[in-house]
mmCIF file of C-alpha atoms and ligand atoms in Angstrom:
data_model
loop_
_atom_site.group_PDB
_atom_site.id
_atom_site.type_symbol
_atom_site.label_atom_id
_atom_site.label_comp_id
_atom_site.label_asym_id
_atom_site.label_seq_id
_atom_site.Cartn_x
_atom_site.Cartn_y
_atom_site.Cartn_z
ATOM 1 C CA MET A 1 21.718 43.933 44.405
ATOM 2 C CA GLN A 2 24.359 45.853 42.761
ATOM 3 C CA ALA A 3 23.989 47.528 39.520
ATOM 4 C CA GLN A 4 25.410 45.853 36.247
ATOM 5 C CA CYS A 5 27.624 48.709 35.507
ATOM 6 C CA CYS A 6 29.384 48.040 39.075
ATOM 7 C CA HIS A 7 29.794 44.517 38.179
ATOM 8 C CA ARG A 8 31.485 45.289 34.830
ATOM 9 C CA ALA A 9 33.434 48.046 36.679
ATOM 10 C CA ALA A 10 34.562 45.721 39.248
ATOM 11 C CA LEU A 11 36.320 43.224 36.704
ATOM 12 C CA ASP A 12 39.401 45.882 36.368
ATOM 13 C CA ARG A 13 41.149 44.921 39.674
ATOM 14 C CA THR A 14 42.492 48.135 39.967
ATOM 15 C CA ALA A 15 39.255 50.452 39.823
ATOM 16 C CA ALA A 16 38.000 51.543 43.367
ATOM 17 C CA PHE A 17 34.892 53.136 41.846
ATOM 18 C CA CYS A 18 32.431 52.305 39.031
ATOM 19 C CA ASP A 19 33.266 54.914 36.429
ATOM 20 C CA ASP A 20 29.687 54.643 35.436
ATOM 21 C CA CYS A 21 27.517 55.335 38.401
ATOM 22 C CA GLY A 22 30.480 56.611 40.608
ATOM 23 C CA GLN A 23 29.653 54.115 43.514
ATOM 24 C CA PRO A 24 32.747 52.652 45.320
ATOM 25 C CA LEU A 25 33.267 49.015 44.250
ATOM 26 C CA LEU A 26 32.853 46.750 47.397
ATOM 27 C CA ARG A 27 34.349 43.567 46.294
ATOM 28 C CA CYS A 28 33.574 40.158 48.292
ATOM 29 C CA PRO A 29 36.909 39.208 50.115
ATOM 30 C CA ALA A 30 36.547 35.950 47.872
ATOM 31 C CA PHE A 31 35.984 37.876 44.640
ATOM 32 C CA GLU A 32 38.470 35.598 42.940
ATOM 33 C CA GLU A 33 36.207 33.021 43.346
ATOM 34 C CA CYS A 34 32.872 34.425 43.239
ATOM 35 C CA GLY A 35 33.107 37.571 41.468
ATOM 36 C CA GLY A 36 30.377 39.231 43.912
ATOM 37 C CA LEU A 37 30.267 42.674 45.310
ATOM 38 C CA LEU A 38 28.868 43.417 48.790
ATOM 39 C CA ASP A 39 25.586 45.097 49.675
ATOM 40 C CA SER A 40 25.761 48.127 51.977
ATOM 41 C CA ASP A 41 25.369 45.564 54.716
ATOM 42 C CA GLY A 42 28.373 43.552 53.891
ATOM 43 C CA CYS A 43 26.610 40.585 52.245
ATOM 44 C CA CYS A 44 27.819 38.972 49.015
ATOM 45 C CA GLU A 45 24.648 37.485 47.458
ATOM 46 C CA GLU A 46 26.901 35.121 45.350
ATOM 47 C CA CYS A 47 28.425 33.575 48.506
ATOM 48 C CA VAL A 48 25.690 34.050 50.982
ATOM 49 C CA ALA A 49 22.586 32.242 49.953
ATOM 50 C CA PRO A 50 21.114 30.288 52.640
ATOM 51 C CA GLU A 51 17.629 28.642 52.427
ATOM 52 C CA LEU A 52 15.465 27.245 55.268
ATOM 53 C CA ALA A 53 12.549 24.963 54.691
ATOM 54 C CA LEU A 54 10.171 23.230 57.133
ATOM 55 C CA ASP A 55 9.927 19.479 56.374
ATOM 56 C CA ALA A 56 6.285 19.338 56.462
ATOM 57 C CA ASP A 57 5.930 15.624 56.286
ATOM 58 C CA GLY A 58 7.934 15.565 59.737
ATOM 59 C CA VAL A 59 5.522 17.869 61.305
ATOM 60 C CA ARG A 60 2.495 15.768 60.327
ATOM 61 C CA ALA A 61 3.902 12.892 62.161
ATOM 62 C CA ALA A 62 4.376 14.962 65.339
ATOM 63 C CA ARG A 63 2.020 14.799 68.121
ATOM 64 C CA VAL A 64 0.587 17.718 69.903
ATOM 65 C CA GLY A 65 1.977 18.194 73.555
ATOM 66 C CA GLY A 66 3.552 20.533 75.642
ATOM 67 C CA ALA A 67 6.342 20.746 72.975
ATOM 68 C CA LEU A 68 6.607 19.953 69.169
ATOM 69 C CA SER A 69 9.569 19.147 67.283
ATOM 70 C CA LEU A 70 9.832 20.983 63.964
ATOM 71 C CA PRO A 71 12.196 19.496 61.415
ATOM 72 C CA LEU A 72 14.010 22.171 59.623
ATOM 73 C CA ILE A 73 16.257 21.708 56.470
ATOM 74 C CA VAL A 74 19.042 24.173 56.008
ATOM 75 C CA THR A 75 20.360 24.325 52.384
ATOM 76 C CA ASN A 76 23.351 26.478 50.958
ATOM 77 C CA ALA A 77 22.297 27.843 47.514
ATOM 78 C CA SER A 78 25.377 29.513 46.892
ATOM 79 C CA ARG A 79 25.809 30.157 43.111
ATOM 80 C CA ALA A 80 29.551 30.598 43.571
ATOM 81 C CA ARG A 81 29.654 27.178 44.754
ATOM 82 C CA ARG A 82 31.244 28.446 48.058
ATOM 83 C CA PRO A 83 30.864 26.677 51.597
ATOM 84 C CA LEU A 84 28.858 28.321 54.176
ATOM 85 C CA PHE A 85 29.266 27.614 58.027
ATOM 86 C CA VAL A 86 26.306 27.699 60.338
ATOM 87 C CA LYS A 87 27.202 29.907 63.407
ATOM 88 C CA GLY A 88 24.118 29.432 65.334
ATOM 89 C CA LEU A 89 20.443 29.083 65.118
ATOM 90 C CA TRP A 90 17.897 30.407 67.904
ATOM 91 C CA THR A 91 14.161 30.404 68.425
ATOM 92 C CA ARG A 92 11.781 32.344 70.421
ATOM 93 C CA GLU A 93 8.227 32.599 71.090
ATOM 94 C CA ALA A 94 6.741 36.012 70.413
ATOM 95 C CA GLY A 95 8.214 38.656 72.754
ATOM 96 C CA GLY A 96 10.361 36.057 74.525
ATOM 97 C CA ASP A 97 14.093 35.556 74.784
ATOM 98 C CA TRP A 98 16.230 34.148 71.956
ATOM 99 C CA ARG A 99 16.978 30.303 72.967
ATOM 100 C CA ALA A 100 20.155 28.746 71.301
ATOM 101 C CA VAL A 101 19.371 25.639 69.438
ATOM 102 C CA GLU A 102 22.254 22.858 69.157
ATOM 103 C CA VAL A 103 23.584 22.667 65.589
ATOM 104 C CA PRO A 104 25.542 19.529 65.615
ATOM 105 C CA TRP A 105 27.250 20.152 62.165
ATOM 106 C CA GLU A 106 28.914 23.500 60.905
ATOM 107 C CA ARG A 107 30.043 23.305 57.342
ATOM 108 C CA LEU A 108 27.537 23.250 54.442
ATOM 109 C CA ASP A 109 28.875 22.723 51.034
ATOM 110 C CA ALA A 110 27.234 24.629 48.061
ATOM 111 C CA GLY A 111 24.182 22.554 46.795
ATOM 112 C CA THR A 112 23.782 20.428 49.934
ATOM 113 C CA SER A 113 21.062 20.575 52.912
ATOM 114 C CA ALA A 114 21.294 19.450 56.513
ATOM 115 C CA PRO A 115 18.563 19.043 59.058
ATOM 116 C CA ILE A 116 18.075 20.844 62.133
ATOM 117 C CA ALA A 117 15.361 19.899 64.853
ATOM 118 C CA VAL A 118 13.823 23.269 66.419
ATOM 119 C CA ARG A 119 11.749 22.720 69.415
ATOM 120 C CA ALA A 120 8.559 24.935 70.012
ATOM 121 C CA GLU A 121 7.723 25.007 73.472
ATOM 122 C CA ALA A 122 4.589 25.559 75.430
ATOM 123 C CA LEU A 123 1.836 24.362 73.080
ATOM 124 C CA GLU A 124 -0.613 23.147 75.972
ATOM 125 C CA ARG A 125 -3.129 25.930 75.311
ATOM 126 C CA ALA A 126 -4.960 26.099 72.128
ATOM 127 C CA GLY A 127 -4.667 29.452 70.055
ATOM 128 C CA VAL A 128 -1.941 30.669 67.655
ATOM 129 C CA HIS A 129 1.706 30.400 68.841
ATOM 130 C CA GLN A 130 4.239 32.704 67.208
ATOM 131 C CA LEU A 131 7.454 31.151 66.542
ATOM 132 C CA GLU A 132 10.580 33.134 65.418
ATOM 133 C CA ILE A 133 13.734 31.699 64.064
ATOM 134 C CA ALA A 134 17.069 33.149 63.691
ATOM 135 C CA LEU A 135 19.894 31.550 61.553
ATOM 136 C CA ALA A 136 23.481 32.903 61.451
ATOM 137 C CA VAL A 137 25.938 31.881 58.828
ATOM 138 C CA ALA A 138 29.471 32.644 57.886
ATOM 139 C CA THR A 139 31.290 32.886 54.648
ATOM 140 C CA ARG A 140 35.215 32.422 54.936
ATOM 141 C CA HIS A 141 38.090 33.455 52.996
ATOM 142 C CA GLN A 142 41.369 32.728 54.311
ATOM 143 C CA TRP A 143 41.567 34.165 58.035
ATOM 144 C CA ARG A 144 38.616 36.457 57.287
ATOM 145 C CA GLU A 145 34.957 35.554 58.188
ATOM 146 C CA GLU A 146 31.903 37.413 57.637
ATOM 147 C CA VAL A 147 28.784 36.385 59.943
ATOM 148 C CA LEU A 148 25.303 37.282 58.655
ATOM 149 C CA ALA A 149 21.723 36.688 60.339
ATOM 150 C CA PHE A 150 18.432 36.014 58.989
ATOM 151 C CA THR A 151 14.976 35.415 60.406
ATOM 152 C CA THR A 152 11.864 33.860 59.503
ATOM 153 C CA GLY A 153 8.660 33.313 61.464
ATOM 154 C CA LEU A 154 5.927 30.630 62.024
ATOM 155 C CA ALA A 155 2.424 30.306 63.329
ATOM 156 C CA LEU A 156 1.589 27.387 65.086
ATOM 157 C CA THR A 157 -2.196 27.240 65.851
ATOM 158 C CA VAL A 158 -3.288 24.453 68.290
ATOM 159 C CA GLU A 159 -7.075 24.140 67.794
ATOM 160 C CA GLY A 160 -7.452 21.052 70.388
ATOM 161 C CA GLU A 161 -5.781 17.551 70.894
ATOM 162 C CA GLU A 162 -5.635 16.683 67.468
ATOM 163 C CA ALA A 163 -5.603 19.262 64.708
ATOM 164 C CA LEU A 164 -2.428 21.275 64.390
ATOM 165 C CA THR A 165 -1.770 23.954 62.005
ATOM 166 C CA VAL A 166 1.565 25.264 60.925
ATOM 167 C CA GLN A 167 1.414 28.550 59.027
ATOM 168 C CA GLN A 168 4.143 30.330 57.289
ATOM 169 C CA ASN A 169 4.496 33.630 58.834
ATOM 170 C CA ILE A 170 6.472 36.116 57.207
ATOM 171 C CA THR A 171 7.608 38.926 59.231
ATOM 172 C CA TYR A 172 9.474 41.888 57.874
ATOM 173 C CA ALA A 173 13.034 43.001 59.109
ATOM 174 C CA ALA A 174 12.587 44.953 62.250
ATOM 175 C CA ASP A 175 14.525 47.799 60.443
ATOM 176 C CA ALA A 176 11.951 48.174 57.838
ATOM 177 C CA PRO A 177 9.151 50.511 57.666
ATOM 178 C CA GLN A 178 6.501 47.667 57.934
ATOM 179 C CA THR A 179 7.587 46.606 61.479
ATOM 180 C CA GLY A 180 5.519 43.953 62.668
ATOM 181 C CA ALA A 181 3.639 43.455 59.664
ATOM 182 C CA THR A 182 2.711 39.635 59.178
ATOM 183 C CA ILE A 183 1.602 37.776 56.178
ATOM 184 C CA TYR A 184 -0.022 34.360 56.307
ATOM 185 C CA ALA A 185 1.125 32.472 53.609
ATOM 186 C CA PRO A 186 -0.971 29.439 52.363
ATOM 187 C CA LEU A 187 0.912 26.388 54.224
ATOM 188 C CA ARG A 188 -1.440 24.612 56.180
ATOM 189 C CA VAL A 189 0.009 21.258 57.860
ATOM 190 C CA GLN A 190 -2.296 19.141 59.744
ATOM 191 C CA ALA A 191 -1.051 16.958 62.475
ATOM 192 C CA ALA A 192 -4.019 14.656 62.566
ATOM 193 C CA GLU A 193 -3.097 11.663 60.313
ATOM 194 C CA SER A 194 -4.667 11.233 57.170
ATOM 195 C CA PRO A 195 -4.237 7.762 55.776
ATOM 196 C CA CYS A 196 -4.454 8.819 51.912
ATOM 197 C CA ALA A 197 -2.325 11.971 51.849
ATOM 198 C CA ALA A 198 0.580 11.988 49.913
ATOM 199 C CA PRO A 199 4.006 13.085 51.641
ATOM 200 C CA ALA A 200 4.042 16.882 51.832
ATOM 201 C CA ALA A 201 7.233 18.609 50.064
ATOM 202 C CA PRO A 202 9.347 20.720 52.356
ATOM 203 C CA LYS A 203 7.837 24.292 52.591
ATOM 204 C CA ALA A 204 10.346 27.066 52.005
ATOM 205 C CA LEU A 205 10.480 29.580 54.993
ATOM 206 C CA PRO A 206 11.615 32.945 53.564
ATOM 207 C CA LEU A 207 14.573 34.509 55.250
ATOM 208 C CA THR A 208 14.974 38.136 55.758
ATOM 209 C CA ARG A 209 18.420 39.855 56.851
ATOM 210 C CA ALA A 210 18.265 40.720 60.254
ATOM 211 C CA SER A 211 20.771 43.540 60.892
ATOM 212 C CA ARG A 212 19.257 44.609 64.379
ATOM 213 C CA LEU A 213 19.517 41.074 65.476
ATOM 214 C CA GLU A 214 23.140 40.790 64.512
ATOM 215 C CA ARG A 215 23.877 43.663 66.861
ATOM 216 C CA ALA A 216 21.811 42.218 69.743
ATOM 217 C CA LEU A 217 23.550 38.893 69.440
ATOM 218 C CA ASP A 218 26.954 40.546 69.034
ATOM 219 C CA LEU A 219 27.609 39.008 65.896
ATOM 220 C CA ARG A 220 28.287 42.126 64.064
ATOM 221 C CA GLY A 221 29.397 45.667 65.082
ATOM 222 C CA TYR A 222 30.695 46.873 68.320
ATOM 223 C CA ASP A 223 29.256 46.124 71.762
ATOM 224 C CA ASP A 224 28.041 49.629 71.928
ATOM 225 C CA GLY A 225 26.136 49.109 68.851
ATOM 226 C CA THR A 226 28.585 51.226 66.602
ATOM 227 C CA VAL A 227 29.027 49.867 63.187
ATOM 228 C CA VAL A 228 31.909 50.298 60.622
ATOM 229 C CA PRO A 229 30.263 49.917 57.151
ATOM 230 C CA ARG A 230 32.393 48.637 54.359
ATOM 231 C CA THR A 231 31.924 51.890 52.691
ATOM 232 C CA VAL A 232 33.935 53.857 55.583
ATOM 233 C CA ARG A 233 36.373 56.605 54.259
ATOM 234 C CA VAL A 234 40.004 55.960 55.379
ATOM 235 C CA VAL A 235 42.053 59.075 55.684
ATOM 236 C CA TRP A 236 45.818 58.826 56.274
ATOM 237 C CA ARG A 237 47.694 61.581 58.238
ATOM 238 C CA GLY A 238 51.560 61.904 59.075
ATOM 239 C CA PHE A 239 52.556 59.632 56.183
ATOM 240 C CA GLY A 240 55.000 61.084 53.366
ATOM 241 C CA ASP A 241 53.595 61.903 49.846
ATOM 242 C CA ARG A 242 54.183 58.726 48.313
ATOM 243 C CA GLU A 243 53.618 56.494 51.556
ATOM 244 C CA ALA A 244 49.859 56.292 51.738
ATOM 245 C CA PRO A 245 46.849 56.519 49.205
ATOM 246 C CA PRO A 246 44.656 59.171 48.928
ATOM 247 C CA ALA A 247 41.571 59.301 51.400
ATOM 248 C CA GLY A 248 38.748 56.854 50.213
ATOM 249 C CA PRO A 249 36.888 53.721 50.744
ATOM 250 C CA ILE A 250 39.053 50.335 51.218
ATOM 251 C CA GLY A 251 39.335 49.273 47.511
ATOM 252 C CA GLY A 252 41.395 46.504 46.063
ATOM 253 C CA SER A 253 40.556 43.105 44.790
ATOM 254 C CA GLU A 254 39.784 41.611 48.414
ATOM 255 C CA GLY A 255 39.064 44.779 50.485
ATOM 256 C CA LEU A 256 42.226 44.529 52.486
ATOM 257 C CA LEU A 257 44.850 47.335 53.304
ATOM 258 C CA THR A 258 48.275 46.303 53.595
ATOM 259 C CA LEU A 259 50.906 48.143 55.651
ATOM 260 C CA GLY A 260 54.425 47.503 56.312
ATOM 261 C CA ARG A 261 57.887 48.573 55.042
ATOM 262 C CA SER A 262 57.782 47.851 51.380
ATOM 263 C CA ARG A 263 56.970 50.803 49.239
ATOM 264 C CA ALA A 264 53.323 51.712 48.833
ATOM 265 C CA ARG A 265 51.592 51.413 45.561
ATOM 266 C CA VAL A 266 51.514 55.068 45.167
ATOM 267 C CA GLY A 267 55.385 55.049 45.058
ATOM 268 C CA GLY A 268 55.399 52.013 42.830
ATOM 269 C CA GLY A 269 55.145 49.261 45.535
ATOM 270 C CA THR A 270 52.820 46.727 46.877
ATOM 271 C CA ASN A 271 51.566 48.060 50.228
ATOM 272 C CA ASP A 272 48.881 50.311 50.562
ATOM 273 C CA ALA A 273 50.683 52.434 53.116
ATOM 274 C CA ARG A 274 54.675 52.270 53.843
ATOM 275 C CA LEU A 275 55.667 52.222 57.521
ATOM 276 C CA LEU A 276 59.105 53.510 58.192
ATOM 277 C CA ALA A 277 60.379 54.445 61.826
ATOM 278 C CA LEU A 278 60.913 58.028 62.279
ATOM 279 C CA ALA A 279 64.138 59.831 63.506
ATOM 280 C CA GLY A 280 62.488 60.931 66.523
ATOM 281 C CA PRO A 281 58.952 61.333 68.360
ATOM 282 C CA GLY A 282 56.787 63.197 65.870
ATOM 283 C CA ASP A 283 59.958 64.000 63.857
ATOM 284 C CA PHE A 284 59.016 63.369 60.054
ATOM 285 C CA SER A 285 62.505 65.029 58.808
ATOM 286 C CA GLY A 286 64.152 61.819 58.834
ATOM 287 C CA ILE A 287 63.957 57.770 58.928
ATOM 288 C CA ASP A 288 65.818 55.871 61.350
ATOM 289 C CA GLU A 289 66.882 53.395 59.152
ATOM 290 C CA ALA A 290 68.185 50.860 61.777
ATOM 291 C CA ALA A 291 64.805 50.747 63.625
ATOM 292 C CA SER A 292 62.918 50.645 60.022
ATOM 293 C CA ARG A 293 64.827 47.033 59.448
ATOM 294 C CA GLY A 294 62.795 45.558 62.377
ATOM 295 C CA ILE A 295 59.492 46.085 60.433
ATOM 296 C CA SER A 296 58.490 43.368 57.926
ATOM 297 C CA ARG A 297 57.926 44.187 54.472
ATOM 298 C CA GLN A 298 54.049 43.577 54.913
ATOM 299 C CA HIS A 299 53.452 43.924 58.639
ATOM 300 C CA PHE A 300 49.747 44.490 59.081
ATOM 301 C CA GLY A 301 46.296 43.731 57.062
ATOM 302 C CA LEU A 302 43.505 45.983 57.973
ATOM 303 C CA CYS A 303 39.978 45.548 56.919
ATOM 304 C CA VAL A 304 36.284 45.862 57.691
ATOM 305 C CA GLU A 305 34.893 42.368 59.124
ATOM 306 C CA ASN A 306 31.549 41.930 60.615
ATOM 307 C CA ALA A 307 31.166 45.659 60.777
ATOM 308 C CA ARG A 308 34.118 46.316 63.031
ATOM 309 C CA LEU A 309 37.594 47.284 62.206
ATOM 310 C CA VAL A 310 40.139 44.615 62.190
ATOM 311 C CA LEU A 311 43.723 44.617 61.995
ATOM 312 C CA ARG A 312 45.690 41.517 61.507
ATOM 313 C CA VAL A 313 49.472 40.941 62.306
ATOM 314 C CA GLU A 314 51.146 39.546 59.486
ATOM 315 C CA SER A 315 54.755 39.532 60.663
ATOM 316 C CA ASP A 316 56.856 37.007 62.377
ATOM 317 C CA LEU A 317 58.123 39.641 64.577
ATOM 318 C CA GLY A 318 54.613 40.246 66.171
ATOM 319 C CA ALA A 319 53.553 43.813 67.041
ATOM 320 C CA TRP A 320 52.473 46.051 69.757
ATOM 321 C CA ILE A 321 48.755 47.182 70.166
ATOM 322 C CA ASN A 322 47.863 49.787 72.931
ATOM 323 C CA GLY A 323 51.460 48.773 74.297
ATOM 324 C CA GLU A 324 50.946 45.036 74.388
ATOM 325 C CA GLN A 325 52.796 42.560 72.235
ATOM 326 C CA VAL A 326 50.646 40.476 69.862
ATOM 327 C CA PRO A 327 51.890 37.516 67.976
ATOM 328 C CA ARG A 328 51.797 36.940 64.127
ATOM 329 C CA GLY A 329 48.257 35.763 63.084
ATOM 330 C CA THR A 330 46.542 37.724 65.543
ATOM 331 C CA SER A 331 43.146 39.607 64.457
ATOM 332 C CA VAL A 332 42.480 42.341 66.789
ATOM 333 C CA LEU A 333 39.422 44.491 66.856
ATOM 334 C CA LEU A 334 40.353 48.126 66.745
ATOM 335 C CA ARG A 335 38.275 50.794 68.632
ATOM 336 C CA ASP A 336 38.350 54.725 68.375
ATOM 337 C CA GLY A 337 41.647 55.770 69.787
ATOM 338 C CA ASP A 338 43.681 52.457 69.630
ATOM 339 C CA ARG A 339 47.287 52.405 68.490
ATOM 340 C CA PHE A 340 49.458 49.890 66.961
ATOM 341 C CA SER A 341 52.998 49.694 66.184
ATOM 342 C CA PRO A 342 55.270 47.219 64.251
ATOM 343 C CA ILE A 343 58.242 47.892 66.622
ATOM 344 C CA ALA A 344 58.575 48.134 70.401
ATOM 345 C CA ARG A 345 58.890 51.754 71.575
ATOM 346 C CA THR A 346 62.190 51.309 72.919
ATOM 347 C CA ARG A 347 63.816 50.318 69.458
ATOM 348 C CA GLY A 348 62.177 53.269 67.321
ATOM 349 C CA CYS A 349 59.407 55.972 66.820
ATOM 350 C CA LEU A 350 56.539 54.702 64.837
ATOM 351 C CA ALA A 351 53.031 54.008 65.755
ATOM 352 C CA VAL A 352 49.821 54.661 63.999
ATOM 353 C CA ARG A 353 46.637 55.846 65.886
ATOM 354 C CA ALA A 354 43.004 54.983 64.574
ATOM 355 C CA SER A 355 40.308 57.436 65.412
ATOM 356 C CA PHE A 356 36.657 57.224 64.405
ATOM 357 C CA GLU A 357 34.231 59.891 63.258
ATOM 358 C CA SER A 358 30.683 58.515 63.571
ATOM 359 C CA HIS A 359 27.304 59.653 63.263
ATOM 360 C CA HIS A 360 24.090 57.825 64.844
ATOM 361 C CA GLY A 361 26.237 54.942 65.447
ATOM 362 C CA VAL A 362 27.776 54.475 62.052
ATOM 363 C CA VAL A 363 31.580 55.358 61.606
ATOM 364 C CA GLU A 364 31.863 57.381 58.299
ATOM 365 C CA THR A 365 35.662 58.190 58.859
ATOM 366 C CA VAL A 366 38.732 56.332 60.080
ATOM 367 C CA THR A 367 41.433 58.391 60.428
ATOM 368 C CA LEU A 368 44.980 56.646 60.631
ATOM 369 C CA THR A 369 47.435 58.976 62.045
ATOM 370 C CA ARG A 370 51.350 58.136 62.008
ATOM 371 C CA PHE A 371 53.116 59.564 64.749
HETATM 372 ZN ZN1 ZN B 401 27.935 51.179 38.811
HETATM 373 ZN ZN1 ZN B 402 31.477 36.457 47.456
#
């Protein structure tokens, strides 16, 4: 939850920091629609508000056997009225592997709900069966997509042939200090039919953000576990005085840096950084005018997406990333040491190298060096 002061400060689209508390203003990519700010884990609460519930009445009708179908209801409670996209649903019994559940639909408009049936296996023996459910949802804005995962838990108690109890089971996020703590909430659903019982209302299953699971399921961050937080500091090297912004977090109203031939904002233009071909390799004394004409006014977009640094090729002319040609409209994940160039090496001298400085798997600084 972001402070009121930051929400107020964010209304000035040019502000990069809150002038009250000094925190960087991390606007949601869809800020124009939602007015939301991201939390430190990259989640906009205005856009991303999934709710999961157990259709208790559906469970009552189910019979105890080797497996049980649990009818779940996913709701998009976005206050900003923005659609959510369900990227995946997984279940696992305590200590087991995650099993993907087929979700026959993807888009969920704000204020709407849709059902998903989840199978709980191996309920032959009496006793308590822990079932964890993970839900991954995405919010989209233009070409960008932010995927976030949440978990919840259920305890299924099989007491014999007839009586099945479903208990709501709140497990804290694995990262939280209360690891493994479990609370049994007062939800009790009997499988045994009771002729006079009124239909039970859907029971909410509280969702907890699961950042470790996001990395395990390869939804966010790099495959080695490294993450680029939205607060990462970007440092520019080898750019002229009025060609790149001062070092700092990615600001702007959409959290997107633009690079191209047009002048940089610090030089009265529209880009974050200006790209012009050098007269020779490492020669900052002059500009190769002819080669620079092969660079589009806005050639690249650069942002943090799903805790990764992502470069978007915006030019019809394509680009070169680590020496390979990449067409317009391609989003490429940038790793430490990767290089990109708006022009072929044979046509002029200009490339940018991204280097990461990280501590404990968190990238704190990205240095973009023009050479
Ligand atoms: Zn503030
Ligand atoms: Zn938002």
